[in-house]
Tab-separated table of C-alpha atoms in Angstrom:
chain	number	residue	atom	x	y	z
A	197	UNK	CA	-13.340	30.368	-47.050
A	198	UNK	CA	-15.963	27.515	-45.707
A	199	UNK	CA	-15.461	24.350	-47.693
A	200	UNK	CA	-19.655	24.041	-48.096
A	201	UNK	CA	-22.290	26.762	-47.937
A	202	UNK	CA	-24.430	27.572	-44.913
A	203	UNK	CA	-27.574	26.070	-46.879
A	204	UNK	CA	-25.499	22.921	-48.315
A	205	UNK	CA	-24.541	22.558	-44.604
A	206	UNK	CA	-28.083	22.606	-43.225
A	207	UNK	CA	-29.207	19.983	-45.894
A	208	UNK	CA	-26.007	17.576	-45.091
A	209	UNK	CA	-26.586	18.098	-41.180
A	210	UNK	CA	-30.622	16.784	-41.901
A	211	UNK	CA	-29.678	13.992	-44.101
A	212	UNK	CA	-27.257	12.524	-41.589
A	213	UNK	CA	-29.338	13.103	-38.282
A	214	UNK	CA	-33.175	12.318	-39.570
A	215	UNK	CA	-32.290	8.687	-39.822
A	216	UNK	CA	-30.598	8.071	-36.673
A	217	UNK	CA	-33.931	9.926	-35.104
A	218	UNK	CA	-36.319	7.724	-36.940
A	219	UNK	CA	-34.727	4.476	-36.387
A	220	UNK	CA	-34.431	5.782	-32.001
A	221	UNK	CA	-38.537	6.552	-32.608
A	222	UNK	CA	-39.065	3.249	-34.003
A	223	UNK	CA	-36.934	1.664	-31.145
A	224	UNK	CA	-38.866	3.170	-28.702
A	225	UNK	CA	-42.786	1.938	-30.437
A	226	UNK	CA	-41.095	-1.540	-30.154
A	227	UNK	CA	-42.199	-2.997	-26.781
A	228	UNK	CA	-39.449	-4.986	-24.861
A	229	UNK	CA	-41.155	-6.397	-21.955
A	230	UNK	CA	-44.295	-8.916	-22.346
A	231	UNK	CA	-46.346	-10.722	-19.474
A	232	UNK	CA	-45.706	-14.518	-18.935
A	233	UNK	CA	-48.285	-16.478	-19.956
A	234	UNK	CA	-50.235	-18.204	-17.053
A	235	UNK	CA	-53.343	-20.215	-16.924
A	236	UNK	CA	-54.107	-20.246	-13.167
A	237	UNK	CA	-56.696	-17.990	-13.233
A	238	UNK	CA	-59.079	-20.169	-15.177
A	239	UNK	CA	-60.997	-23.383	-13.602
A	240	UNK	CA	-58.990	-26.593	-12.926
A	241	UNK	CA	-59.627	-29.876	-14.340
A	242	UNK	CA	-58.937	-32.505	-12.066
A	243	UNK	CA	-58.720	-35.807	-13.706
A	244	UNK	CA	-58.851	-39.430	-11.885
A	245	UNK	CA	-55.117	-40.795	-12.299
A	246	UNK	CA	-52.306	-40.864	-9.894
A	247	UNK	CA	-49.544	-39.073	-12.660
A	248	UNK	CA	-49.354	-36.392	-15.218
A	249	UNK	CA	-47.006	-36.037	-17.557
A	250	UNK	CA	-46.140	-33.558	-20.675
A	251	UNK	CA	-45.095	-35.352	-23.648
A	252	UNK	CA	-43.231	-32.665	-26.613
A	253	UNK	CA	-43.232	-34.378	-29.740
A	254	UNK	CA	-42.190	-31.203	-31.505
A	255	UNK	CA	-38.379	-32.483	-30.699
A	256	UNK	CA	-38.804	-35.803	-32.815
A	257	UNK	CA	-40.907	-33.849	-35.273
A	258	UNK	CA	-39.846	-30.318	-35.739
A	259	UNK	CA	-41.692	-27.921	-38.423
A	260	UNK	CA	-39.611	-27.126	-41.193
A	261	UNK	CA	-39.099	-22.928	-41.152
A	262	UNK	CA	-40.731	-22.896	-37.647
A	263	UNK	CA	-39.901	-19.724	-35.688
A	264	UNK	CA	-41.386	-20.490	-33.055
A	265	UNK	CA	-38.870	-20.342	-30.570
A	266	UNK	CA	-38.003	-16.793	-31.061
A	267	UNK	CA	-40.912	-15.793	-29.516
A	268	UNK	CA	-40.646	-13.737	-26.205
A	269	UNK	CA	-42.594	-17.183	-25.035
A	270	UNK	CA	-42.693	-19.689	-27.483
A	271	UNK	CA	-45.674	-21.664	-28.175
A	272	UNK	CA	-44.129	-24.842	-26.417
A	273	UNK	CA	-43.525	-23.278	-23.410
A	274	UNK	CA	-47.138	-21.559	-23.450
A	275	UNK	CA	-48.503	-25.130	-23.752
A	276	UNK	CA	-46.191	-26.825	-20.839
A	277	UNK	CA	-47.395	-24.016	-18.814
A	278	UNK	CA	-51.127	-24.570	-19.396
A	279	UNK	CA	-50.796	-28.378	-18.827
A	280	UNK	CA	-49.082	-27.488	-15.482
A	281	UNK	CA	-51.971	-24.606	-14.548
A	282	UNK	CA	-54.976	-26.592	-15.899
A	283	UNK	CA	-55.056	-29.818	-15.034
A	284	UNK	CA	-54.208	-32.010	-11.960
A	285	UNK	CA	-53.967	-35.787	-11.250
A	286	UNK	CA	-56.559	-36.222	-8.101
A	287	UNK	CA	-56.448	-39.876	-7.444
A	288	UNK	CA	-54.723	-43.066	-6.336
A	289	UNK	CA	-56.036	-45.891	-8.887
A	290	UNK	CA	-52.944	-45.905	-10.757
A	291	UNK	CA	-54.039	-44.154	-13.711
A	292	UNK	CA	-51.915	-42.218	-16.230
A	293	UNK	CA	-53.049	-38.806	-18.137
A	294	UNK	CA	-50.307	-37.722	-20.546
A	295	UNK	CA	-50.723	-34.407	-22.313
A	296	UNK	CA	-48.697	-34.833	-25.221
A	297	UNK	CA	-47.844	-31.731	-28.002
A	298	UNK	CA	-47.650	-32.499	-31.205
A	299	UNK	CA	-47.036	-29.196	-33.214
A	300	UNK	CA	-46.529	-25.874	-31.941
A	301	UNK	CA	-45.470	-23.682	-34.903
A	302	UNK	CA	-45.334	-20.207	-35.988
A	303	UNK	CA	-44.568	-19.621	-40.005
A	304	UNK	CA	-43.783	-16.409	-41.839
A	305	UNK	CA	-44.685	-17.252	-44.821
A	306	UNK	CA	-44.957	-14.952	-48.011
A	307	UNK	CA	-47.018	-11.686	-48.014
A	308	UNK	CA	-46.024	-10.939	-44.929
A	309	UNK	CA	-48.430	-13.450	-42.693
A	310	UNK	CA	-47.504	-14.938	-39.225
A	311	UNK	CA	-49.415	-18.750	-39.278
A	312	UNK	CA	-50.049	-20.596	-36.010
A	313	UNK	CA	-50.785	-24.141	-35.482
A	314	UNK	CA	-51.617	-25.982	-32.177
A	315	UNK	CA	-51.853	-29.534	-31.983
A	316	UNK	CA	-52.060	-31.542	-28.753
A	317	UNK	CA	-53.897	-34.642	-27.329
A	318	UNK	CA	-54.371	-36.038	-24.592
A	319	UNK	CA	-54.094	-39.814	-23.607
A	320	UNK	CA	-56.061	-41.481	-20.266
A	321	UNK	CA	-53.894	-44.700	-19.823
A	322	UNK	CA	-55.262	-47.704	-17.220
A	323	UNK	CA	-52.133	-49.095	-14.230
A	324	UNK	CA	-50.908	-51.585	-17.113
A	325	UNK	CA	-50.572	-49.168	-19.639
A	326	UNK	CA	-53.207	-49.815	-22.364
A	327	UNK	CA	-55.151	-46.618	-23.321
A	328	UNK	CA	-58.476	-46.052	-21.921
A	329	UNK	CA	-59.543	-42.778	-23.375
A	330	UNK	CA	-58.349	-40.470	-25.561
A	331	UNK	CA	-58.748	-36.658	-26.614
A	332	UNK	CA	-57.646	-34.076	-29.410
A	333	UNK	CA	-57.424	-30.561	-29.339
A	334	UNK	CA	-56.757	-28.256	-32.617
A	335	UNK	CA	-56.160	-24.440	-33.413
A	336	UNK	CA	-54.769	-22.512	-35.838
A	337	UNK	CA	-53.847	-18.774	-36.388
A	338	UNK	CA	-53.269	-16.333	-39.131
A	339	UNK	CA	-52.058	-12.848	-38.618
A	340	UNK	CA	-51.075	-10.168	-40.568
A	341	UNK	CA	-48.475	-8.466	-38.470
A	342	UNK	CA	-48.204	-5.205	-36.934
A	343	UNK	CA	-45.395	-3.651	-39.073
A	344	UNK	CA	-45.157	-0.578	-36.591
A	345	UNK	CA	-44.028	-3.169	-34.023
A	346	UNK	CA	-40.916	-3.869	-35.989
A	347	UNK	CA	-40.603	-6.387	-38.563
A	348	UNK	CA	-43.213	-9.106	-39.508
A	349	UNK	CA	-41.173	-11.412	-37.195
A	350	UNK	CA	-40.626	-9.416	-34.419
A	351	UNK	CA	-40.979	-10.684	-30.497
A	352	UNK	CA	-44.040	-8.618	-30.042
A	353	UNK	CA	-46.054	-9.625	-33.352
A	354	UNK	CA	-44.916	-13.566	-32.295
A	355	UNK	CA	-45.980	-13.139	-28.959
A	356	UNK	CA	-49.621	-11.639	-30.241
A	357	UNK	CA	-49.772	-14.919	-32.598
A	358	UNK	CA	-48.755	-16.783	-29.477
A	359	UNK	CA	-51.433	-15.210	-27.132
A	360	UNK	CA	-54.084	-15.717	-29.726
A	361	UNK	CA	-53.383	-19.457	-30.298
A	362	UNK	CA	-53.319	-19.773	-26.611
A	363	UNK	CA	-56.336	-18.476	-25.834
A	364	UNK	CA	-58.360	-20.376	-28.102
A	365	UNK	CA	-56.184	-23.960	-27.042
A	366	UNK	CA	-57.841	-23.083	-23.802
A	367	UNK	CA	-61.418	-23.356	-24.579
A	368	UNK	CA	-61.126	-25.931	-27.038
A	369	UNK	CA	-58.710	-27.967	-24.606
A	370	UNK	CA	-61.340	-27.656	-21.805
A	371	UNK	CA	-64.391	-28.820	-24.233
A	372	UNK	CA	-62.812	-31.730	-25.397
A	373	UNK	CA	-62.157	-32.556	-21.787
A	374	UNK	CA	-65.409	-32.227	-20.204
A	375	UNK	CA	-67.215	-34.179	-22.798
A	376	UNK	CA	-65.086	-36.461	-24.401
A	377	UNK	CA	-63.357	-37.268	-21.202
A	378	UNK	CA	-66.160	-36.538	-18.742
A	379	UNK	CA	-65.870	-40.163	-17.235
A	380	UNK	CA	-62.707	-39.225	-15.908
A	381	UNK	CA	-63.070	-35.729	-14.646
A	382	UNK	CA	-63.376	-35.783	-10.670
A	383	UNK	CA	-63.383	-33.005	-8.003
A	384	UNK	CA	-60.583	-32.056	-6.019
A	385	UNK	CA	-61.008	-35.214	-3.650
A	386	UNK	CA	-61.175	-37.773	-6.284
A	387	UNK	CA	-64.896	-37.774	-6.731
A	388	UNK	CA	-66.378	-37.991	-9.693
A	389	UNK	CA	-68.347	-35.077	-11.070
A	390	UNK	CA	-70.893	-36.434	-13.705
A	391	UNK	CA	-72.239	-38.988	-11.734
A	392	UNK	CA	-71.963	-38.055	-8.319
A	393	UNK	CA	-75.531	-38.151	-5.698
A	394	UNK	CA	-75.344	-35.754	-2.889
A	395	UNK	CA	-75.896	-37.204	0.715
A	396	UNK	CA	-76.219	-35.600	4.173
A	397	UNK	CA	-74.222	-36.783	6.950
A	398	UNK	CA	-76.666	-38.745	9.757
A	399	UNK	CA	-75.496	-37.111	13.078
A	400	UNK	CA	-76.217	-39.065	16.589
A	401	UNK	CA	-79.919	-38.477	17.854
A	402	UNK	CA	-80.301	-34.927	19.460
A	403	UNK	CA	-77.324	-33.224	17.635
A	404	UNK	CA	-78.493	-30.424	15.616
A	405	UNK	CA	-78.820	-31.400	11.353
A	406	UNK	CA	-75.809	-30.462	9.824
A	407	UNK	CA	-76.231	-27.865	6.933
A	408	UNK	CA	-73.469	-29.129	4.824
A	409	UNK	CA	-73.589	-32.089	2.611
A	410	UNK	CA	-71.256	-34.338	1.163
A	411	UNK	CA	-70.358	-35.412	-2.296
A	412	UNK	CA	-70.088	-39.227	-2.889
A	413	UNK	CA	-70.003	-41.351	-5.966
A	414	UNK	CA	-72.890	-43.054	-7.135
A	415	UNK	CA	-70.878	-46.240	-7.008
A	416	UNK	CA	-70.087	-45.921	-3.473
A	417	UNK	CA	-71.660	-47.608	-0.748
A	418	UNK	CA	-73.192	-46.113	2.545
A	419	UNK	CA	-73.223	-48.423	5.456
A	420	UNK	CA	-74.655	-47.025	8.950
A	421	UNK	CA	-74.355	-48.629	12.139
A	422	UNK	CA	-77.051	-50.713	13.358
A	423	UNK	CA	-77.816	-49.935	17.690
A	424	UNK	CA	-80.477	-50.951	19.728
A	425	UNK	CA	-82.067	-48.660	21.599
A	426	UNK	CA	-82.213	-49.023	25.597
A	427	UNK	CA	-86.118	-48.947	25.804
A	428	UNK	CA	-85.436	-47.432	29.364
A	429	UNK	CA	-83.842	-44.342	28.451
A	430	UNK	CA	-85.662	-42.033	26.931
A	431	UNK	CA	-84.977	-40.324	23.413
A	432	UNK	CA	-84.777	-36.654	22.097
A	433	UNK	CA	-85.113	-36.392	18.919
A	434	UNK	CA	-84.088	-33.227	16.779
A	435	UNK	CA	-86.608	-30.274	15.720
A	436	UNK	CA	-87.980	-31.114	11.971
A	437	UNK	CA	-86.379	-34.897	12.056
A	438	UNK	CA	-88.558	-36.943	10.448
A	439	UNK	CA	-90.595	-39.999	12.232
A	440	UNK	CA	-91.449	-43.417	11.103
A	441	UNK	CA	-94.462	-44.673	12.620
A	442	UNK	CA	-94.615	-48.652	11.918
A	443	UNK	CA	-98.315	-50.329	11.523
A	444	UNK	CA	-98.095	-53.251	13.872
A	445	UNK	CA	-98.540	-56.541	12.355
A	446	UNK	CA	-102.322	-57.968	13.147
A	447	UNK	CA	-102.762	-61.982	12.757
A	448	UNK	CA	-106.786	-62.392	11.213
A	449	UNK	CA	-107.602	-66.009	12.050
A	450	UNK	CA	-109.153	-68.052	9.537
A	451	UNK	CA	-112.671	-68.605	9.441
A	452	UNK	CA	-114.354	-71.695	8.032
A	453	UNK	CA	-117.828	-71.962	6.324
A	454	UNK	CA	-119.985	-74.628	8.231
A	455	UNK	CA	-121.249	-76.839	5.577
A	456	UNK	CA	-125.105	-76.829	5.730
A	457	UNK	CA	-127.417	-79.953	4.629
A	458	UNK	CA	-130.551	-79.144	2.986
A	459	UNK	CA	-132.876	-82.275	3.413
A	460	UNK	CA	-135.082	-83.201	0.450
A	461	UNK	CA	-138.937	-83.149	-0.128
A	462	UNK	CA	-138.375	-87.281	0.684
A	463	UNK	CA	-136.456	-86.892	3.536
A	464	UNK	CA	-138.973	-84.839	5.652
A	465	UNK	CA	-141.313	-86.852	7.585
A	466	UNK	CA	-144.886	-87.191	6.586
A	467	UNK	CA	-146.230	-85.277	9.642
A	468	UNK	CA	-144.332	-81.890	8.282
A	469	UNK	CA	-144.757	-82.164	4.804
A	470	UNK	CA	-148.045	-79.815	4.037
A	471	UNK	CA	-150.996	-81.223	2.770
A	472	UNK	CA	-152.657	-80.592	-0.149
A	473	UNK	CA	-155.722	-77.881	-0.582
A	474	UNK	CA	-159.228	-79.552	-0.467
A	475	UNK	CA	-161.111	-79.406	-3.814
A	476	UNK	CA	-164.323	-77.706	-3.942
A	477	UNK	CA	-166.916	-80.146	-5.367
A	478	UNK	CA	-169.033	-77.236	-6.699
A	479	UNK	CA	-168.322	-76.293	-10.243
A	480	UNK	CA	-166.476	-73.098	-11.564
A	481	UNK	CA	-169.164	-70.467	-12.447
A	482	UNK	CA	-166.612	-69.245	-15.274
A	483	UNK	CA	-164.969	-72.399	-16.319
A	484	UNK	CA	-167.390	-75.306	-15.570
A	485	UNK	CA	-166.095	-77.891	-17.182
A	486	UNK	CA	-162.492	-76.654	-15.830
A	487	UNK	CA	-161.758	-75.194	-19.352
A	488	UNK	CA	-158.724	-72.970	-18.707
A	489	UNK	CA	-157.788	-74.209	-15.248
A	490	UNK	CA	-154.354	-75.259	-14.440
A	491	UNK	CA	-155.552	-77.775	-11.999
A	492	UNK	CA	-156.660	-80.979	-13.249
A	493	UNK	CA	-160.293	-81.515	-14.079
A	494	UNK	CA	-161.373	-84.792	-11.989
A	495	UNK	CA	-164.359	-85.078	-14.235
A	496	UNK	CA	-164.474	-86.915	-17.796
A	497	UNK	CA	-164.835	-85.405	-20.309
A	498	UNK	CA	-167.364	-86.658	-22.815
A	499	UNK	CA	-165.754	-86.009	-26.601
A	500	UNK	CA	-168.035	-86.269	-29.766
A	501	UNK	CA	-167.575	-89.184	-31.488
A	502	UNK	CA	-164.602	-89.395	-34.316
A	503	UNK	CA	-166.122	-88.255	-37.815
A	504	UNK	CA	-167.758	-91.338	-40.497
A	505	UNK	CA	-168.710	-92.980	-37.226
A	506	UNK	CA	-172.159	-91.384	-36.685
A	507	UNK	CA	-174.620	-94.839	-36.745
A	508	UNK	CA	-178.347	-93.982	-37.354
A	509	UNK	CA	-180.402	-94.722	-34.218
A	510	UNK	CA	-181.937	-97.627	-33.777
A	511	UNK	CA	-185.768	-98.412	-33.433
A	512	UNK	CA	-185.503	-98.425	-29.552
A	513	UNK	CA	-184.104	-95.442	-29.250
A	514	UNK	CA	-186.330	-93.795	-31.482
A	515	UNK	CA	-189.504	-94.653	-29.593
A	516	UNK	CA	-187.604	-93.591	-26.614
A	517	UNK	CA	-186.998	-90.124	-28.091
A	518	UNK	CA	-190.774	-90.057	-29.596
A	519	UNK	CA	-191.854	-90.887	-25.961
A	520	UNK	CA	-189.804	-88.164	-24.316
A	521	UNK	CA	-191.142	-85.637	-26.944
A	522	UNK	CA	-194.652	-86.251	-26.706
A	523	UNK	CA	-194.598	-85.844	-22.975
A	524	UNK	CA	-193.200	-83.072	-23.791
């Protein structure tokens, strides 16, 4: 006789075997293979030192409860990567850049949450060592985990937190760089970007214009050689190359003002001086006594005598007057 009935049997057999088949299903949604991160693809940032260095802090200064490290690539890693893909030391002056981490963490910490935190900086320092510039990037990352990946700390949900706070250290990184540090980001031959002019190369008189240019600071100075020109031989110039025409230099001689004497009415003999208009001897039919005429009268003028000096007249001249009237 069996020990267990068919039906007790059946129940046993599912009780033993449905675990083992959830925990291989689970196994299986858990992904064990995830893409190095790399930071090539994206623009490079050439700075204008001679060096570059990483710097990790994190070893002097670990994060109490960080997990960091168990990631399939841990946040330190990530950032050594970046400093290697992004930028590039493009010059001989001497410079330092040092791109120095100062915290990458990942916490579990209680309700289940995976927390991030990026800190980095990076330091521009001159050939003696004193810092000449300085720049700080900052991110940080909260996410509530994937529990069909696994556990809340499981390589896959660590590597999303990772990914995340990489991709946002990227722009920020890149910002802080461009504008905080613009001074000191050249292009791949050392030039500097912000305030570079662009200038044509002068070829020798009947090559063709060249149709690149090139790229030189603004401090930088262009000297081109001085030749004379054989005034024998003739010249060919290029099609659309511009001429100067030069205005020859004309010499306008002075000219002096003669200095003219104008002789006075005493200095001209009497023979040229004009002579003065006869006077008419008849009188003025309008003005007869020259009442009214700006020339002179050369008559006198008799006036009436002064008043209270009227005198009566005398017995002569009375008889004189009778005389006259009775001839009259």
């Amino acid at each position: 006789m069996p020990l267990f009935s068919r039906p007790l049997r059946l129940s046993l057999t599912a009780a033993i075997v449905l675990p083992a088949l959830l925990a291989g299903c689970a196994g299986e949604q858990q992904p064990t293979h995830f893409a190095p991160l790399r930071y090539d693809y994206l623009s490079q940032m050439n700075l204008n030192v001679s060096t570059l260095s990483v710097v990790d802090n994190t070893v002097t200064h670990p994060v109490e409860g960080d997990i960091g490290y168990r990631a399939p690539t841990p946040p330190v890693q990530a950032l050594r990567q970046m400093a290697e893909d992004r930028l590039a030391a493009a010059s001989n002056n001497g410079s330092t850049a040092q791109f120095v981490i100062d915290r990458a963490s990942i916490l579990h910490n209680s309700g289940g949450t995976l927390n991030g935190q990026i800190d980095v900086h990076l330091n521009i320092l001159n050939p003696g060592g004193t810092q000449a510039a300085h720049a700080e990037a900052h991110v940080t990352s909260t996410v509530h985990p994937d529990l069909s990946k696994g556990d809340a700390d499981s390589p896959a949900n660590l590597y999303e937190v990772t990914q995340t706070m990489m991709q946002r250290i990227n722009v920020e990184l890149e910002y802080q760089v461009r504008h905080t540090l613009s001074a000191w980001v050249v292009d791949a031959g050392g030039t500097p970007v912000g305030s570079a002019i662009q200038t044509q190369q002068l070829g020798k008189p009947g090559d063709a214009v060249p149709a690149t240019s090139a790229v030189l600071p603004a401090a930088a100075a262009v000297t081109a050689p001085v030749t004379t020109p054989d005034p024998t031989s003739p010249t060919t110039l290029p099609a659309n190359a511009p001429v100067t025409v030069e205005t020859p230099k004309v010499d306008v001689p002075t000219i002096t003002t003669p200095t003219v004497t104008v002789p006075t009415a005493t200095d001209t003999p009497a023979a040229t001086q004009p002579k003065a208009a006869p006077v008419s001897s008849e009188p003025d039919a309008i003005f007869p006594a020259g009442e009214g005429d700006d020339t002179a009268s050369t008559k006198q003028k008799i006036l009436s005598p002064k008043a209270g000096f009227l005198k009566a007249p005398t017995k002569k001249s009375a008889a004189a007057t009778k005389s006259v009237s009775s001839g009259n």
